[in-house]
PDB file of C-alpha atoms in Angstrom:
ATOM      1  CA  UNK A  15     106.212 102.980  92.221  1.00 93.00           C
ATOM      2  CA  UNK A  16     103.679 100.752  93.205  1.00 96.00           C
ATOM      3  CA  UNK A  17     101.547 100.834  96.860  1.00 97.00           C
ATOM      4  CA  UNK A  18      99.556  97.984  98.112  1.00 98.00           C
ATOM      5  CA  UNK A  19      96.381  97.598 100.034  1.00 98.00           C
ATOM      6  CA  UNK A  20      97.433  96.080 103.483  1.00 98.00           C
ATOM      7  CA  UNK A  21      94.942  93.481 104.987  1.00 98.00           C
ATOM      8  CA  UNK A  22      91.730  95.795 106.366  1.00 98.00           C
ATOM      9  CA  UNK A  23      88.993  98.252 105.848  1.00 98.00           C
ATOM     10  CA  UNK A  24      87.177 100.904 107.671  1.00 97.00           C
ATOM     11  CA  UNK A  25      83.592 101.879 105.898  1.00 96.00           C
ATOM     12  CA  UNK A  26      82.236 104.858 106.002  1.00 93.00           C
ATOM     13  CA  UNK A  27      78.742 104.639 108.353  1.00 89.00           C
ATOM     14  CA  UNK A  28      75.751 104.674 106.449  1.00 79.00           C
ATOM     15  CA  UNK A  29      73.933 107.590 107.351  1.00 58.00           C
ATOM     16  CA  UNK A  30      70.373 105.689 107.801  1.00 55.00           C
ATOM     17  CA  UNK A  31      72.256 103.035 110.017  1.00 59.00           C
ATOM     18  CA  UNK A  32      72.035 106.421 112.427  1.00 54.00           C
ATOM     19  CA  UNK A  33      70.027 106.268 114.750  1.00 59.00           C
ATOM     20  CA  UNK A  34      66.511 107.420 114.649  1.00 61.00           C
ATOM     21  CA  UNK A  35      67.712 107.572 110.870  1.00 59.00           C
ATOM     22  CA  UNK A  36      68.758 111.553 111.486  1.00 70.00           C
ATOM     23  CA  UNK A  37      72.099 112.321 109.118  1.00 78.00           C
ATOM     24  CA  UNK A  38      75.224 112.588 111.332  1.00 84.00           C
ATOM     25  CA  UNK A  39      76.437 116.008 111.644  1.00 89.00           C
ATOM     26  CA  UNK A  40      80.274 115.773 111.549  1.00 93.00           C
ATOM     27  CA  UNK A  41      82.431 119.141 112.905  1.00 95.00           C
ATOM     28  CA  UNK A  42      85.965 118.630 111.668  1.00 95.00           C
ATOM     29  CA  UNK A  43      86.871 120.169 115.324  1.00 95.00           C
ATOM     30  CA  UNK A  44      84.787 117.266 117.495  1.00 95.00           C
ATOM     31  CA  UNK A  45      86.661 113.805 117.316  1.00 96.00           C
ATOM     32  CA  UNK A  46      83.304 112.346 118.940  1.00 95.00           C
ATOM     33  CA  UNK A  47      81.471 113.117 115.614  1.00 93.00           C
ATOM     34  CA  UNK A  48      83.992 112.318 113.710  1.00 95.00           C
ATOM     35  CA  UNK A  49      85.026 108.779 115.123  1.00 95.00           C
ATOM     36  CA  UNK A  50      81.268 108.465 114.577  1.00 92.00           C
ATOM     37  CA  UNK A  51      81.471 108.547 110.588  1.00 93.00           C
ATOM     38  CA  UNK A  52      83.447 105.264 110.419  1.00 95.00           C
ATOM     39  CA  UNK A  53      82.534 101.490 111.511  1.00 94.00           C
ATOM     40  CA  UNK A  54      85.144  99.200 112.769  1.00 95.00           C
ATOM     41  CA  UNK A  55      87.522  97.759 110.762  1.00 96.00           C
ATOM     42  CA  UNK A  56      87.070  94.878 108.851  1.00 96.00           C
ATOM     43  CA  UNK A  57      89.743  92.101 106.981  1.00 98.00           C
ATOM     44  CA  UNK A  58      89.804  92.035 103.386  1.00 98.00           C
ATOM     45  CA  UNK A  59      88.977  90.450 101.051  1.00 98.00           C
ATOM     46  CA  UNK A  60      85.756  92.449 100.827  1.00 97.00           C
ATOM     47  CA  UNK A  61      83.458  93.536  98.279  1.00 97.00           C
ATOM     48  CA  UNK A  62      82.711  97.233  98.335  1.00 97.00           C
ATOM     49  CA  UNK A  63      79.374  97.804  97.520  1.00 95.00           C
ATOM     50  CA  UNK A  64      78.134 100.531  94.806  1.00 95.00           C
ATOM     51  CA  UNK A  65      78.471 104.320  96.158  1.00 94.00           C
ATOM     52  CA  UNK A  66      80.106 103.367  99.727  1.00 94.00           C
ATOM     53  CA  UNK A  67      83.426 105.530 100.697  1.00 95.00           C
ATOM     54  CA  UNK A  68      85.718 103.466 102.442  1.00 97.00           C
ATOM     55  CA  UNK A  69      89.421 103.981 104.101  1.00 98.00           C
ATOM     56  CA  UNK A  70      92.334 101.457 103.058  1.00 98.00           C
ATOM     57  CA  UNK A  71      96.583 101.967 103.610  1.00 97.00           C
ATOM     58  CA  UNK A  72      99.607 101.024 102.412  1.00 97.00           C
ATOM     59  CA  UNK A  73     101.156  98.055 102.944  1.00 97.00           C
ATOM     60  CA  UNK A  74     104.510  99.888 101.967  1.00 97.00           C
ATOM     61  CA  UNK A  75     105.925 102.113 105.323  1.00 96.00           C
ATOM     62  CA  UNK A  76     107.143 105.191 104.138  1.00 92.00           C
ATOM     63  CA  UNK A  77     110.391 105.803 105.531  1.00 89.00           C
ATOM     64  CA  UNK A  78     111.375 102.694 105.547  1.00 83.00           C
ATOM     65  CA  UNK A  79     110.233 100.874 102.321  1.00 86.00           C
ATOM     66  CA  UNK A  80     109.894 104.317  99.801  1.00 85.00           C
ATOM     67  CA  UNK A  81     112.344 107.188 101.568  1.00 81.00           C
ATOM     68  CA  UNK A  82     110.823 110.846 101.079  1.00 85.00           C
ATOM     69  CA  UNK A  83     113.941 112.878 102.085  1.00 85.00           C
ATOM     70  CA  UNK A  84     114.320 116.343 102.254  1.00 87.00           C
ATOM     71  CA  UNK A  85     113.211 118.409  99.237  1.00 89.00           C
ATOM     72  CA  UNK A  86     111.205 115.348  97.767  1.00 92.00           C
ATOM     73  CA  UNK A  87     107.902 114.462  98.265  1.00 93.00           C
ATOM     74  CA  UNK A  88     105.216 112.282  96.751  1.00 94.00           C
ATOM     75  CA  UNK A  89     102.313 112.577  94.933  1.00 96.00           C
ATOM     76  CA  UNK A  90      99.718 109.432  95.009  1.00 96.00           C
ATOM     77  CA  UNK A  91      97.394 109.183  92.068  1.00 97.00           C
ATOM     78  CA  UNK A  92      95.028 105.997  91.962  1.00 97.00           C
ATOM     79  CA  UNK A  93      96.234 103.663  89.439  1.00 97.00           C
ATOM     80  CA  UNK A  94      94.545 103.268  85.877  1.00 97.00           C
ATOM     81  CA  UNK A  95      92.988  99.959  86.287  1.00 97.00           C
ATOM     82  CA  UNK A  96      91.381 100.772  89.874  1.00 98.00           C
ATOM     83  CA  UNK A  97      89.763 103.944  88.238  1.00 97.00           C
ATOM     84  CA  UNK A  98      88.741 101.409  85.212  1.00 98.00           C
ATOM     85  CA  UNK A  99      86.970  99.558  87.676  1.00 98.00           C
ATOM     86  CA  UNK A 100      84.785 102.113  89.049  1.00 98.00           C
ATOM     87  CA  UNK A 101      87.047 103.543  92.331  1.00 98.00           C
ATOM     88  CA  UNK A 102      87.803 107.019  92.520  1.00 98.00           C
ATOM     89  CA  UNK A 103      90.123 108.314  94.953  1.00 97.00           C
ATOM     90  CA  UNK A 104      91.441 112.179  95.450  1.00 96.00           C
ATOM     91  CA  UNK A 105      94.925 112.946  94.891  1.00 93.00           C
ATOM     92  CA  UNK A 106      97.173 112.666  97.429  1.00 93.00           C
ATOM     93  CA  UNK A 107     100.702 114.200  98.580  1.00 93.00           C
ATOM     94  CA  UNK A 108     103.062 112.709 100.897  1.00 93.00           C
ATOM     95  CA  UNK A 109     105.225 115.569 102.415  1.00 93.00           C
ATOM     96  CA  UNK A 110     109.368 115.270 102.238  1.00 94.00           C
ATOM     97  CA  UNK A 111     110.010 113.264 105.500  1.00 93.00           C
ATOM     98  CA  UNK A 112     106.638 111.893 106.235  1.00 94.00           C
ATOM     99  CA  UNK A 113     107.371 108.504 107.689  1.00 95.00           C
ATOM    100  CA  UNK A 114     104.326 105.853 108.066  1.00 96.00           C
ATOM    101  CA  UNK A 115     101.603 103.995 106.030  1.00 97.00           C
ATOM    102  CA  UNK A 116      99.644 106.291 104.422  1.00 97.00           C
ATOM    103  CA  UNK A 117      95.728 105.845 104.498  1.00 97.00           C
ATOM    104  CA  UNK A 118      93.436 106.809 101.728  1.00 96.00           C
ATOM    105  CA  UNK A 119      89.802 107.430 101.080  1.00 97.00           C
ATOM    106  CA  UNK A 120      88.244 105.533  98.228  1.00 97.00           C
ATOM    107  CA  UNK A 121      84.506 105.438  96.790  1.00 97.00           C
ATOM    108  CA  UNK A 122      83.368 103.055  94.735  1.00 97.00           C
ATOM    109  CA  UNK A 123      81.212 104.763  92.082  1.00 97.00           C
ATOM    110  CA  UNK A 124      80.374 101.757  89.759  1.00 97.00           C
ATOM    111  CA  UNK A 125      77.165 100.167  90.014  1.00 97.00           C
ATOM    112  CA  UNK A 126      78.398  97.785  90.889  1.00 97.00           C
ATOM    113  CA  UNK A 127      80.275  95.523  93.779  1.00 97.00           C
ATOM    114  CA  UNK A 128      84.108  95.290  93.738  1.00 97.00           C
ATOM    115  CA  UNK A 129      86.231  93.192  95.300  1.00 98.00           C
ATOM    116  CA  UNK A 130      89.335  94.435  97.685  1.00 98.00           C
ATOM    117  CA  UNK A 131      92.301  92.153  98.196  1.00 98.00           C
ATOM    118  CA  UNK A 132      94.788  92.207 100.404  1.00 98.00           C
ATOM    119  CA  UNK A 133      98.051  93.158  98.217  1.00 98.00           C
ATOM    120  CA  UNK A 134      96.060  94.749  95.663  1.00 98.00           C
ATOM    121  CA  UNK A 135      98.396  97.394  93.667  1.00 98.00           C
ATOM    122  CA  UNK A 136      95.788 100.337  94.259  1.00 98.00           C
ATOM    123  CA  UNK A 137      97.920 103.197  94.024  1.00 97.00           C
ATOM    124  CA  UNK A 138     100.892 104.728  91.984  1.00 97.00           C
ATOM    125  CA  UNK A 139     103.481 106.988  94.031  1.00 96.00           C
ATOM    126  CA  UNK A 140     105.220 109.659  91.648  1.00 95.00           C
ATOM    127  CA  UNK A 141     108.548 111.160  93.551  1.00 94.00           C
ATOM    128  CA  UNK A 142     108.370 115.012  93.158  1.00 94.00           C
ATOM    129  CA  UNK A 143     111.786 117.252  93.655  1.00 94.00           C
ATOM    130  CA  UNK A 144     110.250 120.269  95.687  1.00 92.00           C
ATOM    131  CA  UNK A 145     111.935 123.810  96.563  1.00 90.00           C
ATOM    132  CA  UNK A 146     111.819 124.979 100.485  1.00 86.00           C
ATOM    133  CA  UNK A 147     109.012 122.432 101.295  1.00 85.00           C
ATOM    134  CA  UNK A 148     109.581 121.637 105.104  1.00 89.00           C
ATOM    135  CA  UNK A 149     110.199 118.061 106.239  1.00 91.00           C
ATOM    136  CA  UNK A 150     106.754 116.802 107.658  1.00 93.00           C
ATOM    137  CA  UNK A 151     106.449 116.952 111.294  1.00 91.00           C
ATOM    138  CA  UNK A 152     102.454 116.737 111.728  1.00 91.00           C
ATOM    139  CA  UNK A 153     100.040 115.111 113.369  1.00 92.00           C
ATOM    140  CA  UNK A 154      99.860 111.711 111.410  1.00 95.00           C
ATOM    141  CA  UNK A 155     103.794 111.056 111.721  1.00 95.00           C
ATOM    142  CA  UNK A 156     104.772 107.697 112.864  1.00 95.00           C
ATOM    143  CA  UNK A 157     100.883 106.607 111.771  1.00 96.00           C
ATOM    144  CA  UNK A 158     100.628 102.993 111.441  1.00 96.00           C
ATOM    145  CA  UNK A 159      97.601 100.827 110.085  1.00 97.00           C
ATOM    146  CA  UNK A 160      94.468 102.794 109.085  1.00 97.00           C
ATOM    147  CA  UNK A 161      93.952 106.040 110.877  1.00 96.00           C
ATOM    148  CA  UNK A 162      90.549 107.880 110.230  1.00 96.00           C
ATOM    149  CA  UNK A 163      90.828 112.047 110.796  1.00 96.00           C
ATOM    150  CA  UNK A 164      92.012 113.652 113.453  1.00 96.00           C
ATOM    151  CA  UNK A 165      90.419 116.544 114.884  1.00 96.00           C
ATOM    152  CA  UNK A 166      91.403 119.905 113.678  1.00 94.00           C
ATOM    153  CA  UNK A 167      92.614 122.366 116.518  1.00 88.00           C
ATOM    154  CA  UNK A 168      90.478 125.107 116.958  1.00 81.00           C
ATOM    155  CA  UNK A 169      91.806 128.739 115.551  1.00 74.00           C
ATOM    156  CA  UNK A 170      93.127 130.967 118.216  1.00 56.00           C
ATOM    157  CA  UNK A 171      91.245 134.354 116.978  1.00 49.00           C
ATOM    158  CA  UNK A 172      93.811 136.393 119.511  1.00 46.00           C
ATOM    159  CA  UNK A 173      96.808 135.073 117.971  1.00 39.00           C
TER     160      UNK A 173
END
């Protein structure tokens, strides 16, 4: 099935925007550094330029529009024509119960500008049976609109 780019866009910050043109130093543990990778969103249409990473979600809600049940999950590839075009995009997987709009990361690597519209079919959900996968109960449950990382927990090295 089909998934659709909803109506906005949050680019990746260009590390010479930075200031004093130092290259940010994310920590996948500090949400300060990593809220700093990202600009504010912006509405689509907009033309990606060449080489910029951006995040985008689906207009479908999963859970409500595609259901993900117990002991089926999904596995989101980019579709053909996107990839054509010059996107790439990594392969995704939606866990068995995950309910939301899912948000992707996309890079244009043409050398080129491309256009984003609102609606665009960008993405290509394949349902996958799965054996004594655990219905989704993280931290991006319930997520609606784009939502750039969370933080990762720190390790407990005592437990």
């Amino acid at each position: 099935m089909d998934l659709h780019v909803t109506d906005k866009i949050i680019l990746e910050r260009d590390s010479h925007e930075w200031p004093n043109m130092k290259p940010l130093i994310v920590d996948p543990y500090d949400q300060a550094s990593i809220d700093a990778m990202f600009l504010p969103s912006v509405s689509l249409p907009f033309a990606l330029p060449s080489l910029t990473r951006a995040l985008l979600c689906t207009r479908e809600f999963i859970g409500r529009d595609v259901i993900l049940e117990s002991g089926v999950g999904g596995q989101v590839e980019l579709r053909s024509t996107m990839a054509r075009l010059g996107f790439s995009a990594p392969p995704t997987w939606a866990d068995p119960g995950f309910e939301g709009q899912l948000t992707f990361e996309v890079s244009n690597v043409s050398k080129h500008s491309i256009v984003i519209h609102p609606g665009m079919a960008m993405w290509s959900l394949i349902r996958v049976p799965t054996i004594g996968e655990p219905m989704y109960k993280g931290r991006y449950q319930g997520q609606t609109g784009i939502q750039t990382p969370k933080a990762l927990a720190p390790e407990n090295p005592q437990a």
